[in-house]
Structure formats: C-alpha cells, structure tokens
Short mmCIF file of C-alpha atoms in Angstrom, two decimals:
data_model
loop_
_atom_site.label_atom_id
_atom_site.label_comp_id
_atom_site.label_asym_id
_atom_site.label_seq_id
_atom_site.Cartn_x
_atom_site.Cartn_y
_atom_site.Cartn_z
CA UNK E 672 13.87 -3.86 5.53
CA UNK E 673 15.96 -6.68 7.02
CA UNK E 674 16.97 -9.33 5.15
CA UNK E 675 17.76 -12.59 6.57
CA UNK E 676 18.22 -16.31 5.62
CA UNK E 677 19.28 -19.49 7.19
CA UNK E 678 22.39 -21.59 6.37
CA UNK E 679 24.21 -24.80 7.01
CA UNK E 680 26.98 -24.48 8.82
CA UNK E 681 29.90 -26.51 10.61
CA UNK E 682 30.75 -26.53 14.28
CA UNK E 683 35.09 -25.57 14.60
CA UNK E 684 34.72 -27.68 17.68
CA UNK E 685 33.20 -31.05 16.75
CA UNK E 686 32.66 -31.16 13.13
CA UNK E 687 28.73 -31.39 13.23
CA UNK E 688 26.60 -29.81 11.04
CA UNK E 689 23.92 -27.34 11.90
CA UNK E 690 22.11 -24.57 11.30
CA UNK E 691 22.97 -19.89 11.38
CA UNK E 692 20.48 -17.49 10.67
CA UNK E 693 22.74 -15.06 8.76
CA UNK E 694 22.13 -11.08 8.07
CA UNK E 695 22.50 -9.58 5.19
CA UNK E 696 20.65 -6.34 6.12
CA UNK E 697 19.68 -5.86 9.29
CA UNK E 698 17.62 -2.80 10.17
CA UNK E 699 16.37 -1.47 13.67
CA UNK E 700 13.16 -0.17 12.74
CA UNK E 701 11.65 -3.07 11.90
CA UNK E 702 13.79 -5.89 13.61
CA UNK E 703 14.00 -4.06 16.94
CA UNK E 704 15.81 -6.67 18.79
CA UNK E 705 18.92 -6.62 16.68
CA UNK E 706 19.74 -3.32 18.34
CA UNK E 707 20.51 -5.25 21.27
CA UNK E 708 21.78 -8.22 19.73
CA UNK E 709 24.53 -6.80 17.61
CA UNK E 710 25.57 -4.94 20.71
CA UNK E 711 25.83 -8.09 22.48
CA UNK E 712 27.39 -10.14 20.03
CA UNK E 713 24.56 -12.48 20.50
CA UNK E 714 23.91 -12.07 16.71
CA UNK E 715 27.11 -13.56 15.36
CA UNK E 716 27.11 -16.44 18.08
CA UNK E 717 26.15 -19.82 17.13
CA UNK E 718 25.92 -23.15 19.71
CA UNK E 719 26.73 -26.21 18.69
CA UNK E 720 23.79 -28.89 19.49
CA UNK E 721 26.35 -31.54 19.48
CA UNK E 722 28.90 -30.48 22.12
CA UNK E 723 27.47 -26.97 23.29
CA UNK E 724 30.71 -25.50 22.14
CA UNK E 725 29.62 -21.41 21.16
CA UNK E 726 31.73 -19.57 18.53
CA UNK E 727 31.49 -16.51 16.61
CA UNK E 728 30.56 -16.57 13.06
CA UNK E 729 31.94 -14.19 11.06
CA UNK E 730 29.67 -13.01 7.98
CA UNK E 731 29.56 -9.26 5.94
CA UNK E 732 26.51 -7.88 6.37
CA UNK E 733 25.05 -4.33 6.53
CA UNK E 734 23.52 -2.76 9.62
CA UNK E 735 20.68 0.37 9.09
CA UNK E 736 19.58 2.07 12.36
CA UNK E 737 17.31 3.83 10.32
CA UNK E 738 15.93 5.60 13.65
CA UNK E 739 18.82 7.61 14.48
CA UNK E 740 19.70 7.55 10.30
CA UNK E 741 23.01 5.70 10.56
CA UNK E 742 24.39 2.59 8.54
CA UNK E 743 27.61 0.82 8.58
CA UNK E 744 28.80 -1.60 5.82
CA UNK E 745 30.82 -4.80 7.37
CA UNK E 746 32.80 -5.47 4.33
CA UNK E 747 35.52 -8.07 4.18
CA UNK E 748 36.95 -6.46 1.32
CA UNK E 749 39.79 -3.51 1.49
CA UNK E 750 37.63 -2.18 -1.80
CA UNK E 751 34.94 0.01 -0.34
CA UNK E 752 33.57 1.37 -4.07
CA UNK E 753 30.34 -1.36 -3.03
CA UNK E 754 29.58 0.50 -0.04
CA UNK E 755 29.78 3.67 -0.90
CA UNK E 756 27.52 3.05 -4.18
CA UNK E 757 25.38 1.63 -1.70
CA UNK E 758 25.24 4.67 0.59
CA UNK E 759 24.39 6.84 -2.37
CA UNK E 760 21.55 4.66 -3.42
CA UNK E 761 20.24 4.30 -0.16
CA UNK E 762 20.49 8.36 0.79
CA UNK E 763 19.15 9.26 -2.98
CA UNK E 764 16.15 7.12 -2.02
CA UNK E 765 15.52 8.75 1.43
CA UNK E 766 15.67 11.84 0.20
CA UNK E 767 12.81 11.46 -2.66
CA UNK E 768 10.91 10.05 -0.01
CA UNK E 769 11.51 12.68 2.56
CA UNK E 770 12.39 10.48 5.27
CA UNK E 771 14.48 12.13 8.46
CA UNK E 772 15.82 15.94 7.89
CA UNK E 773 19.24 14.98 8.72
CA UNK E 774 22.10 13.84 6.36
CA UNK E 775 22.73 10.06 6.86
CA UNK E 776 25.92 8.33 9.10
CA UNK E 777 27.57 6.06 6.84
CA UNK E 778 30.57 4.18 7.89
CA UNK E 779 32.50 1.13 6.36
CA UNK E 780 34.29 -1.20 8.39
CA UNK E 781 36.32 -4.61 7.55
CA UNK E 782 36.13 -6.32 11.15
CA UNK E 783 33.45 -7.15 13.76
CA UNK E 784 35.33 -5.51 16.38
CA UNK E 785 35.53 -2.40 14.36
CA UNK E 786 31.82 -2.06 13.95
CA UNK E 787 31.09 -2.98 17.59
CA UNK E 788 33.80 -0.20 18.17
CA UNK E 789 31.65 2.26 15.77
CA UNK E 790 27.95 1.32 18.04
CA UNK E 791 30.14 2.20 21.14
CA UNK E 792 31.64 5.60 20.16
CA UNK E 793 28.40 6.77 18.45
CA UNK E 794 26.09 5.81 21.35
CA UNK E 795 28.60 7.39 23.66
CA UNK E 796 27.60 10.56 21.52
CA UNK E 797 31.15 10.69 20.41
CA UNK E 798 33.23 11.21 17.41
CA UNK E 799 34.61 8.93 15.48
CA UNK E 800 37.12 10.45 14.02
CA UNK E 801 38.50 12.58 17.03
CA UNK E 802 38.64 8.85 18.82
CA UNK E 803 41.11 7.74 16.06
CA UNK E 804 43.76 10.48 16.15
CA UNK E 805 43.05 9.82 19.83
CA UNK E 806 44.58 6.69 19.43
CA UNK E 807 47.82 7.94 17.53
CA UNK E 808 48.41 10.02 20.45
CA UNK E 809 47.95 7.40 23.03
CA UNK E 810 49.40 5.05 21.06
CA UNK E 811 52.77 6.78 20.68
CA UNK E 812 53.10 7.54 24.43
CA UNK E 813 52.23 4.01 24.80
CA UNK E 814 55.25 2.97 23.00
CA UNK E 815 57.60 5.27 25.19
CA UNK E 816 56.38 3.99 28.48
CA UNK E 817 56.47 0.20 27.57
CA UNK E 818 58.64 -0.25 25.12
CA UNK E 819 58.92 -4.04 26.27
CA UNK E 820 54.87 -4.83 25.25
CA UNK E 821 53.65 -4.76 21.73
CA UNK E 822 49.69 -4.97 20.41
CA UNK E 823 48.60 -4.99 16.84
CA UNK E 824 45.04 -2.90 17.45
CA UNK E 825 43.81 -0.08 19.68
CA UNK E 826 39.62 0.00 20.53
CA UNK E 827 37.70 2.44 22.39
CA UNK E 828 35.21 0.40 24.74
CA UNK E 829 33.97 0.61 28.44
CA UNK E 830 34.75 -0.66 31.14
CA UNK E 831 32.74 -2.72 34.01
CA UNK E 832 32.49 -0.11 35.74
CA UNK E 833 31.34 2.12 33.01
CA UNK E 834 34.88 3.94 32.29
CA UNK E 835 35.62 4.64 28.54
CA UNK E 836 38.70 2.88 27.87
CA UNK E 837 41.31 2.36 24.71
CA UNK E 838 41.94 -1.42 25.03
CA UNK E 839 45.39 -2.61 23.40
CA UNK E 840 44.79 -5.65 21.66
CA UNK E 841 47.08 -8.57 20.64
CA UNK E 842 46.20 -11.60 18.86
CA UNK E 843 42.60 -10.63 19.83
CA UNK E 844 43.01 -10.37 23.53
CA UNK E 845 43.46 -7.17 25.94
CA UNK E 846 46.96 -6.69 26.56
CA UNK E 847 45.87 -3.46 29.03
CA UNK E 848 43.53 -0.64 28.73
CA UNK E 849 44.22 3.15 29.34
CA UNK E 850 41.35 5.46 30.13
CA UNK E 851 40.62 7.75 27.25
CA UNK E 852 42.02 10.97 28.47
CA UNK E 853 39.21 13.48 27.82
CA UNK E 854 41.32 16.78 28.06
CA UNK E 855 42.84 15.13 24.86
CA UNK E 856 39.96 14.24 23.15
CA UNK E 857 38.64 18.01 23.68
CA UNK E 858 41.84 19.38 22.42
CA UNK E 859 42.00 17.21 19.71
CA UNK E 860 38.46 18.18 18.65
CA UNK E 861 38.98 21.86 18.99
CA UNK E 862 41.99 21.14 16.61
CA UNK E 863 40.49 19.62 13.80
CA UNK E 864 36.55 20.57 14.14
CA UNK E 865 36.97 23.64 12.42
CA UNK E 866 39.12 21.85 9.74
CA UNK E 867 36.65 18.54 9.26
CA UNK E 868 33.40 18.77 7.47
CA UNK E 869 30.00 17.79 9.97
CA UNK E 870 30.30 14.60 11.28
CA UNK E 871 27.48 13.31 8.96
CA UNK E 872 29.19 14.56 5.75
CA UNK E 873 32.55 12.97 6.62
CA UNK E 874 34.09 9.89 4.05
CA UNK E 875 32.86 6.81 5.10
CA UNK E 876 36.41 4.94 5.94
CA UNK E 877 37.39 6.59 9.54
CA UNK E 878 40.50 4.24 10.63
CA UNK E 879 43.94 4.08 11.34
CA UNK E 880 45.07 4.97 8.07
CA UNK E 881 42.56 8.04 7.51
CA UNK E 882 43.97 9.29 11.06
CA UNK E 883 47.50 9.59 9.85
CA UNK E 884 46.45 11.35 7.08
CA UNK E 885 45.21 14.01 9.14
CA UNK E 886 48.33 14.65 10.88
CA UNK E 887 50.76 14.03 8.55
#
C-alpha cells in the first residue's frame, strides 16, 4: 500500500511557504500513476505559487512495483542494514501469502539519479550489474582518450532519439555521453553470468564500489 502525507515546505527561490505531498511508500499496484511519475521526475517536483520557480525535492522514500515484484529503497544513509531488514520482511510476507512465483528485485540506492538509473536499466530488460562493470570499462578508456575532462559520476540513460547512452556527469550536468557499446556488455555478461547468482538473488547494493569488487 502507498503511503503518503503532505508537508510544509519552503521555496529555494523566494522564501515562501507552501505545500509537498511526500512518499514514503509508493507502490504501482495501487497508485498506478506513480509509475509514470517517478519516471518523469514529476513526483519529486514542486512549484512555487509565489514566483513559479520549480525545484526538485529531495526526500527517502521506498518504491514497490509490486507488478513486476521489484522494490528499491532510496536511502540517504551509506548504512543499508534498514533496507535490507526491510526486504526480508517484505519477501517473508509475500511468500506466506503466496503472492508472484518469482523471487523479489530488491535494490538500495542513496541518490535520485541512481534510482531513476535503476527504472531505466530494468525496463530496458537489462542488468544491473553487467551495466556497472560496464562503466569501469568505459570509464577507464574514457580517461585515456580525454585526459584533459574530468566527471565525478557515470549513468546509463537514453537518448532523444532512443540510443542507450553512459552520460558523464559533473557537478550534476552531462559533460558528454558515449553509446553503451553492446559487444561489451555481451562479453561482459558472458564473463561473469556464470560466476553471479540470478539476477533476483543478487545483494541489494549494485554500484561503483560492488563493481570493483568484481574485478579486482
């Protein structure tokens, strides 16, 4: 069930005070429009009634698209111990009441961007984790070829004209985008596929971090 509730809250622009609707679960089974709304940021936006500025509001929350049985955890936290007690709960509970025949996707995440990133590779029908040793790879050839231009984050997206594309970010804006080089995601899948677990009984945190591990 979704769980919602609204909030004061202060315009970054002008200083007025209005009013969010914040999420603290939001599920697509019975809230079907948030599918669409978390995918379009529309969600985290609020508009200022005062001077029409629009901002993003940043808030934890956990999203359950109970129809295709997945759920990510936004967490501000670097502790993840909440989530995954959560996850148990939640897939202990499920499976008493015999709902799905599939194992759950469970994910954690610490930014917005990363859990838009997570909706995009999953309704791409790809993998998660293949997409983040991906991003080594690129990353480091990246490096060679432009040694001059720095960026702090990599994220798989698409674009306009429906491309799949890493996007190298900096300060929270595109510095360039590469396509994602699918002869490399294959190989890198036919690498470590036989090696990972399914992808529905893989650890929760799939990052940066858990993609070095694999390599190193």
């Amino acid at each position: 069930m979704s769980d919602s509730y609204i909030d004061k809250i202060v315009c970054p622009e002008c200083g007025r005070e209005g009013e969010f609707t914040y999420w603290s679960n939001i599920n697509t089974y019975d809230q079907p429009v948030m599918k669409n709304m978390v995918r379009t940021g529309a969600a985290f936006m609020y508009t200022c009634p005062e001077c029409g500025k629009t901002s993003i509001v940043d808030f934890p929350f956990i999203y359950h698209q109970m129809e295709d049985q997945m759920m990510i955890y936004y967490t501000h936290g670097e502790d993840t111990a909440e989530a995954e007690e959560y996850f148990a709960q939640q897939n202990a509970r499920f499976e008493e009441l015999h709902v799905g025949g599939e194992m759950y996707l469970n994910r954690v995440v610490r930014s917005l961007d990363e859990f838009l990133e997570k909706l995009k590779i999953f309704d791409a029908g790809l993998d998660d984790r293949v997409i983040e040793v991906v991003k080594l790879t690129v990353a480091e050839l990246a490096a060679r070829q432009n040694p001059g231009i720095s960026w702090d984050n990599i994220f798989y997206t698409y674009g306009p004209d429906g491309r799949q594309l890493l996007s190298f970010m900096k300060d929270g804006a595109a510095v360039f985008s590469v396509e994602l080089p699918d002869e490399l995601y294959n190989s890198i899948w036919i690498a470590y596929s036989s090696k990972w677990p399914a992808l529905r009984m893989s650890e929760p945190v799939i990052d940066r971090k858990w993609a070095v591990s694999q390599i190193g």
